């Protein structure tokens, strides 16, 4: 009875046997062609047709292992959706008065016109508010705005504020056991960050879509006759449709980082290009509306050079066109007190990198009056850091 080969011997024999088979195929062209044909037939059968029971069992085992990895990642999205859902509201607003003003007079009673969309509950200073878009509730009286909570209750706002230049609307509400969403930091969002959009597209309340931040700082969008002039949108490919307006854009920490506002679409539906107001910008406006009833414009005290472009930037020693150049400075202004000089190029205000003169104006209009902020300016070929206390526009005009 022959002895079995030792493990080491078996390891040496295996490649020899395989090598012998390969040689036999090479030495026999007909056998080689037959082996290749059988291999091709087997591969085609496994790709298009049924596989053996053993192979199916092996593939299902692989699939279960692979699915566990994806399910662990998907659990984050499911948790975020569960946490944020109770804070999202569906809004229906009677805007008949607005519609009547936009159309020619007609005989008889005007037909009731309603807008519907979304909003999100937040809390600050111990009070609850609904954040949404102005274009959704403009022209509606508080008792004509129905706010449908996730638990089925219906409430009305106690007070409503809005701002046409930013499309911000905020409504004071009160009811037992309201669930507020936490507010995140939209300035921390970068291209490629994952986000969820929650709202009521086409009236389908509490729908959740998933995508990424596609771009930041989108400005100069043509939004019809909306009057939205101050723009700094987050762009996302998370599906946003009519009815999502006013709903929250959420990061993977379950925090509100934007309010969904507009879409770019030829069909009227989602084509993967949606826009949200960054929540940092939104809250600057909302807090001023609540505290003052209006948005106070900040004042820097400079006149800007609107001819500053690539050629002028190169002359100043900058690598490309960036920032806004100071053409002159108002006397006794915040800029004068901060020692800004004519010819300085303002590169950064706070944490915001300035793109051009129009961008600087927009940033200043959304800066809190009286706030002390750092500036970075380009002067004589180097960066200079300054600090400025922002003034109130009304005090200088």
PDB file of N, CA, C and O in Angstrom, residues 324-390:
ATOM      1  N   UNK A 324     -12.017  91.921  -3.494  1.00  0.00           N
ATOM      2  CA  UNK A 324     -12.617  93.189  -3.918  1.00  0.00           C
ATOM      3  C   UNK A 324     -11.678  94.322  -3.510  1.00  0.00           C
ATOM      4  O   UNK A 324     -11.258  94.407  -2.352  1.00  0.00           O
ATOM      5  N   UNK A 325     -11.342  95.199  -4.468  1.00  0.00           N
ATOM      6  CA  UNK A 325     -10.384  96.273  -4.182  1.00  0.00           C
ATOM      7  C   UNK A 325     -11.108  97.518  -3.686  1.00  0.00           C
ATOM      8  O   UNK A 325     -12.140  97.935  -4.230  1.00  0.00           O
ATOM      9  N   UNK A 326     -10.540  98.131  -2.655  1.00  0.00           N
ATOM     10  CA  UNK A 326     -11.103  99.338  -2.048  1.00  0.00           C
ATOM     11  C   UNK A 326     -10.704 100.546  -2.890  1.00  0.00           C
ATOM     12  O   UNK A 326      -9.508 100.823  -3.087  1.00  0.00           O
ATOM     13  N   UNK A 327     -11.725 101.273  -3.381  1.00  0.00           N
ATOM     14  CA  UNK A 327     -11.475 102.468  -4.182  1.00  0.00           C
ATOM     15  C   UNK A 327     -11.380 103.711  -3.304  1.00  0.00           C
ATOM     16  O   UNK A 327     -10.583 104.621  -3.583  1.00  0.00           O
ATOM     17  N   UNK A 328     -12.180 103.765  -2.246  1.00  0.00           N
ATOM     18  CA  UNK A 328     -12.128 104.884  -1.312  1.00  0.00           C
ATOM     19  C   UNK A 328     -12.777 104.456   0.001  1.00  0.00           C
ATOM     20  O   UNK A 328     -13.485 103.450   0.055  1.00  0.00           O
ATOM     21  N   UNK A 329     -12.533 105.247   1.041  1.00  0.00           N
ATOM     22  CA  UNK A 329     -13.007 104.902   2.384  1.00  0.00           C
ATOM     23  C   UNK A 329     -13.788 106.073   2.967  1.00  0.00           C
ATOM     24  O   UNK A 329     -13.364 107.237   2.874  1.00  0.00           O
ATOM     25  N   UNK A 330     -14.934 105.756   3.563  1.00  0.00           N
ATOM     26  CA  UNK A 330     -15.747 106.777   4.212  1.00  0.00           C
ATOM     27  C   UNK A 330     -15.050 107.256   5.485  1.00  0.00           C
ATOM     28  O   UNK A 330     -14.527 106.437   6.258  1.00  0.00           O
ATOM     29  N   UNK A 331     -15.050 108.555   5.731  1.00  0.00           N
ATOM     30  CA  UNK A 331     -14.453 109.046   6.980  1.00  0.00           C
ATOM     31  C   UNK A 331     -15.285 108.623   8.190  1.00  0.00           C
ATOM     32  O   UNK A 331     -16.520 108.513   8.115  1.00  0.00           O
ATOM     33  N   UNK A 332     -14.607 108.374   9.293  1.00  0.00           N
ATOM     34  CA  UNK A 332     -15.247 108.003  10.566  1.00  0.00           C
ATOM     35  C   UNK A 332     -16.115 106.751  10.436  1.00  0.00           C
ATOM     36  O   UNK A 332     -17.091 106.578  11.167  1.00  0.00           O
ATOM     37  N   UNK A 333     -15.764 105.888   9.495  1.00  0.00           N
ATOM     38  CA  UNK A 333     -16.526 104.652   9.270  1.00  0.00           C
ATOM     39  C   UNK A 333     -15.821 103.483   9.940  1.00  0.00           C
ATOM     40  O   UNK A 333     -14.666 103.597  10.380  1.00  0.00           O
ATOM     41  N   UNK A 334     -16.485 102.318  10.051  1.00  0.00           N
ATOM     42  CA  UNK A 334     -15.804 101.127  10.578  1.00  0.00           C
ATOM     43  C   UNK A 334     -14.527 100.799   9.815  1.00  0.00           C
ATOM     44  O   UNK A 334     -13.529 100.401  10.415  1.00  0.00           O
ATOM     45  N   UNK A 335     -14.526 100.992   8.486  1.00  0.00           N
ATOM     46  CA  UNK A 335     -13.326 100.713   7.690  1.00  0.00           C
ATOM     47  C   UNK A 335     -12.195 101.652   8.057  1.00  0.00           C
ATOM     48  O   UNK A 335     -11.026 101.251   8.144  1.00  0.00           O
ATOM     49  N   UNK A 336     -12.527 102.925   8.279  1.00  0.00           N
ATOM     50  CA  UNK A 336     -11.515 103.906   8.661  1.00  0.00           C
ATOM     51  C   UNK A 336     -10.925 103.577  10.028  1.00  0.00           C
ATOM     52  O   UNK A 336      -9.700 103.626  10.219  1.00  0.00           O
ATOM     53  N   UNK A 337     -11.771 103.218  10.976  1.00  0.00           N
ATOM     54  CA  UNK A 337     -11.301 102.877  12.314  1.00  0.00           C
ATOM     55  C   UNK A 337     -10.466 101.600  12.318  1.00  0.00           C
ATOM     56  O   UNK A 337      -9.588 101.423  13.178  1.00  0.00           O
ATOM     57  N   UNK A 338     -10.727 100.698  11.376  1.00  0.00           N
ATOM     58  CA  UNK A 338      -9.969  99.447  11.298  1.00  0.00           C
ATOM     59  C   UNK A 338      -8.677  99.599  10.510  1.00  0.00           C
ATOM     60  O   UNK A 338      -7.948  98.622  10.324  1.00  0.00           O
ATOM     61  N   UNK A 339      -8.380 100.828  10.033  1.00  0.00           N
ATOM     62  CA  UNK A 339      -7.145 101.136   9.298  1.00  0.00           C
ATOM     63  C   UNK A 339      -7.090 100.477   7.929  1.00  0.00           C
ATOM     64  O   UNK A 339      -6.007 100.165   7.418  1.00  0.00           O
ATOM     65  N   UNK A 340      -8.253 100.267   7.304  1.00  0.00           N
ATOM     66  CA  UNK A 340      -8.256  99.865   5.902  1.00  0.00           C
ATOM     67  C   UNK A 340      -7.720 101.009   5.056  1.00  0.00           C
ATOM     68  O   UNK A 340      -7.912 102.186   5.386  1.00  0.00           O
ATOM     69  N   UNK A 341      -7.086 100.702   3.945  1.00  0.00           N
ATOM     70  CA  UNK A 341      -6.500 101.715   3.083  1.00  0.00           C
ATOM     71  C   UNK A 341      -7.009 101.581   1.651  1.00  0.00           C
ATOM     72  O   UNK A 341      -7.354 100.477   1.209  1.00  0.00           O
ATOM     73  N   UNK A 342      -7.043 102.714   0.965  1.00  0.00           N
ATOM     74  CA  UNK A 342      -7.381 102.693  -0.458  1.00  0.00           C
ATOM     75  C   UNK A 342      -6.364 101.822  -1.195  1.00  0.00           C
ATOM     76  O   UNK A 342      -5.150 101.951  -0.990  1.00  0.00           O
ATOM     77  N   UNK A 343      -6.858 100.945  -2.061  1.00  0.00           N
ATOM     78  CA  UNK A 343      -6.000 100.027  -2.792  1.00  0.00           C
ATOM     79  C   UNK A 343      -5.914  98.649  -2.165  1.00  0.00           C
ATOM     80  O   UNK A 343      -5.453  97.706  -2.821  1.00  0.00           O
ATOM     81  N   UNK A 344      -6.335  98.531  -0.903  1.00  0.00           N
ATOM     82  CA  UNK A 344      -6.381  97.201  -0.285  1.00  0.00           C
ATOM     83  C   UNK A 344      -7.354  96.307  -1.046  1.00  0.00           C
ATOM     84  O   UNK A 344      -8.414  96.760  -1.496  1.00  0.00           O
ATOM     85  N   UNK A 345      -6.987  95.046  -1.189  1.00  0.00           N
ATOM     86  CA  UNK A 345      -7.893  94.059  -1.781  1.00  0.00           C
ATOM     87  C   UNK A 345      -8.403  93.179  -0.642  1.00  0.00           C
ATOM     88  O   UNK A 345      -7.607  92.474  -0.005  1.00  0.00           O
ATOM     89  N   UNK A 346      -9.701  93.231  -0.382  1.00  0.00           N
ATOM     90  CA  UNK A 346     -10.287  92.432   0.694  1.00  0.00           C
ATOM     91  C   UNK A 346     -10.422  90.996   0.200  1.00  0.00           C
ATOM     92  O   UNK A 346     -11.190  90.711  -0.720  1.00  0.00           O
ATOM     93  N   UNK A 347      -9.646  90.105   0.811  1.00  0.00           N
ATOM     94  CA  UNK A 347      -9.635  88.701   0.395  1.00  0.00           C
ATOM     95  C   UNK A 347     -10.584  87.836   1.222  1.00  0.00           C
ATOM     96  O   UNK A 347     -11.117  86.847   0.725  1.00  0.00           O
ATOM     97  N   UNK A 348     -10.782  88.204   2.470  1.00  0.00           N
ATOM     98  CA  UNK A 348     -11.572  87.345   3.355  1.00  0.00           C
ATOM     99  C   UNK A 348     -12.253  88.195   4.424  1.00  0.00           C
ATOM    100  O   UNK A 348     -11.648  89.103   4.996  1.00  0.00           O
ATOM    101  N   UNK A 349     -13.530  87.868   4.670  1.00  0.00           N
ATOM    102  CA  UNK A 349     -14.291  88.479   5.763  1.00  0.00           C
ATOM    103  C   UNK A 349     -14.744  87.352   6.670  1.00  0.00           C
ATOM    104  O   UNK A 349     -15.532  86.495   6.262  1.00  0.00           O
ATOM    105  N   UNK A 350     -14.258  87.349   7.899  1.00  0.00           N
ATOM    106  CA  UNK A 350     -14.539  86.216   8.770  1.00  0.00           C
ATOM    107  C   UNK A 350     -13.932  84.962   8.180  1.00  0.00           C
ATOM    108  O   UNK A 350     -12.739  84.887   7.916  1.00  0.00           O
ATOM    109  N   UNK A 351     -14.777  83.972   7.923  1.00  0.00           N
ATOM    110  CA  UNK A 351     -14.309  82.722   7.318  1.00  0.00           C
ATOM    111  C   UNK A 351     -14.636  82.651   5.832  1.00  0.00           C
ATOM    112  O   UNK A 351     -14.368  81.641   5.185  1.00  0.00           O
ATOM    113  N   UNK A 352     -15.211  83.725   5.275  1.00  0.00           N
ATOM    114  CA  UNK A 352     -15.684  83.705   3.882  1.00  0.00           C
ATOM    115  C   UNK A 352     -14.622  84.289   2.959  1.00  0.00           C
ATOM    116  O   UNK A 352     -14.186  85.435   3.140  1.00  0.00           O
ATOM    117  N   UNK A 353     -14.203  83.524   1.959  1.00  0.00           N
ATOM    118  CA  UNK A 353     -13.286  84.011   0.936  1.00  0.00           C
ATOM    119  C   UNK A 353     -14.065  84.845  -0.069  1.00  0.00           C
ATOM    120  O   UNK A 353     -15.039  84.378  -0.659  1.00  0.00           O
ATOM    121  N   UNK A 354     -13.658  86.077  -0.278  1.00  0.00           N
ATOM    122  CA  UNK A 354     -14.385  87.008  -1.138  1.00  0.00           C
ATOM    123  C   UNK A 354     -14.001  86.796  -2.596  1.00  0.00           C
ATOM    124  O   UNK A 354     -12.806  86.776  -2.937  1.00  0.00           O
ATOM    125  N   UNK A 355     -15.013  86.647  -3.448  1.00  0.00           N
ATOM    126  CA  UNK A 355     -14.769  86.391  -4.867  1.00  0.00           C
ATOM    127  C   UNK A 355     -14.625  87.681  -5.672  1.00  0.00           C
ATOM    128  O   UNK A 355     -13.755  87.795  -6.522  1.00  0.00           O
ATOM    129  N   UNK A 356     -15.540  88.637  -5.412  1.00  0.00           N
ATOM    130  CA  UNK A 356     -15.515  89.892  -6.153  1.00  0.00           C
ATOM    131  C   UNK A 356     -16.277  90.943  -5.351  1.00  0.00           C
ATOM    132  O   UNK A 356     -16.725  90.681  -4.221  1.00  0.00           O
ATOM    133  N   UNK A 357     -16.448  92.146  -5.932  1.00  0.00           N
ATOM    134  CA  UNK A 357     -17.091  93.235  -5.200  1.00  0.00           C
ATOM    135  C   UNK A 357     -18.551  92.926  -4.874  1.00  0.00           C
ATOM    136  O   UNK A 357     -19.032  93.251  -3.782  1.00  0.00           O
ATOM    137  N   UNK A 358     -19.270  92.300  -5.804  1.00  0.00           N
ATOM    138  CA  UNK A 358     -20.676  91.965  -5.539  1.00  0.00           C
ATOM    139  C   UNK A 358     -20.791  90.957  -4.401  1.00  0.00           C
ATOM    140  O   UNK A 358     -21.710  91.045  -3.576  1.00  0.00           O
ATOM    141  N   UNK A 359     -19.847  90.031  -4.358  1.00  0.00           N
ATOM    142  CA  UNK A 359     -19.860  89.041  -3.277  1.00  0.00           C
ATOM    143  C   UNK A 359     -19.619  89.720  -1.932  1.00  0.00           C
ATOM    144  O   UNK A 359     -20.266  89.396  -0.928  1.00  0.00           O
ATOM    145  N   UNK A 360     -18.700  90.679  -1.881  1.00  0.00           N
ATOM    146  CA  UNK A 360     -18.442  91.388  -0.633  1.00  0.00           C
ATOM    147  C   UNK A 360     -19.694  92.108  -0.154  1.00  0.00           C
ATOM    148  O   UNK A 360     -20.016  92.078   1.051  1.00  0.00           O
ATOM    149  N   UNK A 361     -20.409  92.753  -1.065  1.00  0.00           N
ATOM    150  CA  UNK A 361     -21.639  93.454  -0.684  1.00  0.00           C
ATOM    151  C   UNK A 361     -22.659  92.481  -0.100  1.00  0.00           C
ATOM    152  O   UNK A 361     -23.282  92.760   0.929  1.00  0.00           O
ATOM    153  N   UNK A 362     -22.823  91.321  -0.728  1.00  0.00           N
ATOM    154  CA  UNK A 362     -23.773  90.327  -0.232  1.00  0.00           C
ATOM    155  C   UNK A 362     -23.375  89.821   1.149  1.00  0.00           C
ATOM    156  O   UNK A 362     -24.222  89.649   2.033  1.00  0.00           O
ATOM    157  N   UNK A 363     -22.076  89.562   1.332  1.00  0.00           N
ATOM    158  CA  UNK A 363     -21.605  89.065   2.631  1.00  0.00           C
ATOM    159  C   UNK A 363     -21.863  90.096   3.724  1.00  0.00           C
ATOM    160  O   UNK A 363     -22.312  89.768   4.822  1.00  0.00           O
ATOM    161  N   UNK A 364     -21.597  91.363   3.429  1.00  0.00           N
ATOM    162  CA  UNK A 364     -21.794  92.407   4.430  1.00  0.00           C
ATOM    163  C   UNK A 364     -23.272  92.586   4.777  1.00  0.00           C
ATOM    164  O   UNK A 364     -23.621  92.831   5.935  1.00  0.00           O
ATOM    165  N   UNK A 365     -24.137  92.448   3.805  1.00  0.00           N
ATOM    166  CA  UNK A 365     -25.567  92.611   4.075  1.00  0.00           C
ATOM    167  C   UNK A 365     -26.100  91.490   4.968  1.00  0.00           C
ATOM    168  O   UNK A 365     -27.157  91.617   5.567  1.00  0.00           O
ATOM    169  N   UNK A 366     -25.359  90.389   5.045  1.00  0.00           N
ATOM    170  CA  UNK A 366     -25.790  89.269   5.873  1.00  0.00           C
ATOM    171  C   UNK A 366     -24.915  89.107   7.119  1.00  0.00           C
ATOM    172  O   UNK A 366     -24.939  88.076   7.772  1.00  0.00           O
ATOM    173  N   UNK A 367     -24.157  90.163   7.446  1.00  0.00           N
ATOM    174  CA  UNK A 367     -23.340  90.161   8.644  1.00  0.00           C
ATOM    175  C   UNK A 367     -24.070  90.914   9.752  1.00  0.00           C
ATOM    176  O   UNK A 367     -24.698  91.953   9.502  1.00  0.00           O
ATOM    177  N   UNK A 368     -24.019  90.410  10.957  1.00  0.00           N
ATOM    178  CA  UNK A 368     -24.734  91.022  12.074  1.00  0.00           C
ATOM    179  C   UNK A 368     -24.129  92.375  12.420  1.00  0.00           C
ATOM    180  O   UNK A 368     -22.908  92.527  12.555  1.00  0.00           O
ATOM    181  N   UNK A 369     -25.008  93.357  12.580  1.00  0.00           N
ATOM    182  CA  UNK A 369     -24.574  94.702  12.951  1.00  0.00           C
ATOM    183  C   UNK A 369     -23.938  94.664  14.344  1.00  0.00           C
ATOM    184  O   UNK A 369     -24.443  94.024  15.259  1.00  0.00           O
ATOM    185  N   UNK A 370     -22.813  95.350  14.473  1.00  0.00           N
ATOM    186  CA  UNK A 370     -22.128  95.404  15.759  1.00  0.00           C
ATOM    187  C   UNK A 370     -21.181  94.250  16.011  1.00  0.00           C
ATOM    188  O   UNK A 370     -20.475  94.239  17.032  1.00  0.00           O
ATOM    189  N   UNK A 371     -21.135  93.303  15.088  1.00  0.00           N
ATOM    190  CA  UNK A 371     -20.277  92.138  15.280  1.00  0.00           C
ATOM    191  C   UNK A 371     -18.828  92.484  14.930  1.00  0.00           C
ATOM    192  O   UNK A 371     -18.556  93.165  13.951  1.00  0.00           O
ATOM    193  N   UNK A 372     -17.899  91.999  15.736  1.00  0.00           N
ATOM    194  CA  UNK A 372     -16.473  92.177  15.462  1.00  0.00           C
ATOM    195  C   UNK A 372     -15.977  90.987  14.648  1.00  0.00           C
ATOM    196  O   UNK A 372     -16.111  89.838  15.063  1.00  0.00           O
ATOM    197  N   UNK A 373     -15.402  91.266  13.485  1.00  0.00           N
ATOM    198  CA  UNK A 373     -14.983  90.188  12.598  1.00  0.00           C
ATOM    199  C   UNK A 373     -13.571  90.444  12.090  1.00  0.00           C
ATOM    200  O   UNK A 373     -13.138  91.591  11.953  1.00  0.00           O
ATOM    201  N   UNK A 374     -12.821  89.380  11.795  1.00  0.00           N
ATOM    202  CA  UNK A 374     -11.482  89.537  11.219  1.00  0.00           C
ATOM    203  C   UNK A 374     -11.556  89.748   9.708  1.00  0.00           C
ATOM    204  O   UNK A 374     -12.446  89.216   9.042  1.00  0.00           O
ATOM    205  N   UNK A 375     -10.629  90.521   9.196  1.00  0.00           N
ATOM    206  CA  UNK A 375     -10.484  90.739   7.756  1.00  0.00           C
ATOM    207  C   UNK A 375      -9.087  90.315   7.331  1.00  0.00           C
ATOM    208  O   UNK A 375      -8.129  90.458   8.086  1.00  0.00           O
ATOM    209  N   UNK A 376      -8.975  89.802   6.113  1.00  0.00           N
ATOM    210  CA  UNK A 376      -7.679  89.568   5.491  1.00  0.00           C
ATOM    211  C   UNK A 376      -7.644  90.403   4.214  1.00  0.00           C
ATOM    212  O   UNK A 376      -8.520  90.258   3.355  1.00  0.00           O
ATOM    213  N   UNK A 377      -6.657  91.292   4.110  1.00  0.00           N
ATOM    214  CA  UNK A 377      -6.533  92.138   2.919  1.00  0.00           C
ATOM    215  C   UNK A 377      -5.151  91.934   2.299  1.00  0.00           C
ATOM    216  O   UNK A 377      -4.192  91.537   2.972  1.00  0.00           O
ATOM    217  N   UNK A 378      -5.085  92.209   1.001  1.00  0.00           N
ATOM    218  CA  UNK A 378      -3.819  92.133   0.255  1.00  0.00           C
ATOM    219  C   UNK A 378      -3.301  93.553   0.095  1.00  0.00           C
ATOM    220  O   UNK A 378      -3.964  94.417  -0.491  1.00  0.00           O
ATOM    221  N   UNK A 379      -2.125  93.817   0.656  1.00  0.00           N
ATOM    222  CA  UNK A 379      -1.575  95.178   0.640  1.00  0.00           C
ATOM    223  C   UNK A 379      -0.075  95.104   0.357  1.00  0.00           C
ATOM    224  O   UNK A 379       0.670  94.423   1.080  1.00  0.00           O
ATOM    225  N   UNK A 380       0.351  95.769  -0.690  1.00  0.00           N
ATOM    226  CA  UNK A 380       1.783  95.831  -1.037  1.00  0.00           C
ATOM    227  C   UNK A 380       2.415  94.440  -1.136  1.00  0.00           C
ATOM    228  O   UNK A 380       3.530  94.199  -0.649  1.00  0.00           O
ATOM    229  N   UNK A 381       1.681  93.509  -1.761  1.00  0.00           N
ATOM    230  CA  UNK A 381       2.239  92.197  -2.034  1.00  0.00           C
ATOM    231  C   UNK A 381       2.224  91.221  -0.882  1.00  0.00           C
ATOM    232  O   UNK A 381       2.883  90.172  -0.964  1.00  0.00           O
ATOM    233  N   UNK A 382       1.484  91.511   0.186  1.00  0.00           N
ATOM    234  CA  UNK A 382       1.406  90.567   1.289  1.00  0.00           C
ATOM    235  C   UNK A 382       0.032  90.635   1.960  1.00  0.00           C
ATOM    236  O   UNK A 382      -0.696  91.629   1.828  1.00  0.00           O
ATOM    237  N   UNK A 383      -0.298  89.564   2.681  1.00  0.00           N
ATOM    238  CA  UNK A 383      -1.567  89.503   3.395  1.00  0.00           C
ATOM    239  C   UNK A 383      -1.452  90.230   4.735  1.00  0.00           C
ATOM    240  O   UNK A 383      -0.494  90.021   5.484  1.00  0.00           O
ATOM    241  N   UNK A 384      -2.439  91.066   5.028  1.00  0.00           N
ATOM    242  CA  UNK A 384      -2.506  91.800   6.283  1.00  0.00           C
ATOM    243  C   UNK A 384      -3.803  91.401   6.995  1.00  0.00           C
ATOM    244  O   UNK A 384      -4.875  91.353   6.373  1.00  0.00           O
ATOM    245  N   UNK A 385      -3.722  91.134   8.267  1.00  0.00           N
ATOM    246  CA  UNK A 385      -4.904  90.778   9.054  1.00  0.00           C
ATOM    247  C   UNK A 385      -5.354  91.973   9.878  1.00  0.00           C
ATOM    248  O   UNK A 385      -4.556  92.595  10.591  1.00  0.00           O
ATOM    249  N   UNK A 386      -6.650  92.275   9.769  1.00  0.00           N
ATOM    250  CA  UNK A 386      -7.257  93.389  10.505  1.00  0.00           C
ATOM    251  C   UNK A 386      -8.498  92.887  11.233  1.00  0.00           C
ATOM    252  O   UNK A 386      -9.000  91.803  10.948  1.00  0.00           O
ATOM    253  N   UNK A 387      -8.986  93.707  12.146  1.00  0.00           N
ATOM    254  CA  UNK A 387     -10.249  93.405  12.833  1.00  0.00           C
ATOM    255  C   UNK A 387     -11.152  94.617  12.707  1.00  0.00           C
ATOM    256  O   UNK A 387     -10.705  95.763  12.895  1.00  0.00           O
ATOM    257  N   UNK A 388     -12.429  94.375  12.402  1.00  0.00           N
ATOM    258  CA  UNK A 388     -13.364  95.470  12.195  1.00  0.00           C
ATOM    259  C   UNK A 388     -14.657  95.201  12.945  1.00  0.00           C
ATOM    260  O   UNK A 388     -15.102  94.051  13.045  1.00  0.00           O
ATOM    261  N   UNK A 389     -15.240  96.250  13.505  1.00  0.00           N
ATOM    262  CA  UNK A 389     -16.553  96.155  14.136  1.00  0.00           C
ATOM    263  C   UNK A 389     -17.584  96.727  13.167  1.00  0.00           C
ATOM    264  O   UNK A 389     -17.543  97.908  12.827  1.00  0.00           O
ATOM    265  N   UNK A 390     -18.470  95.880  12.714  1.00  0.00           N
ATOM    266  CA  UNK A 390     -19.402  96.243  11.642  1.00  0.00           C
ATOM    267  C   UNK A 390     -20.423  97.253  12.141  1.00  0.00           C
ATOM    268  O   UNK A 390     -20.995  97.105  13.229  1.00  0.00           O
TER     269      UNK A 390
END
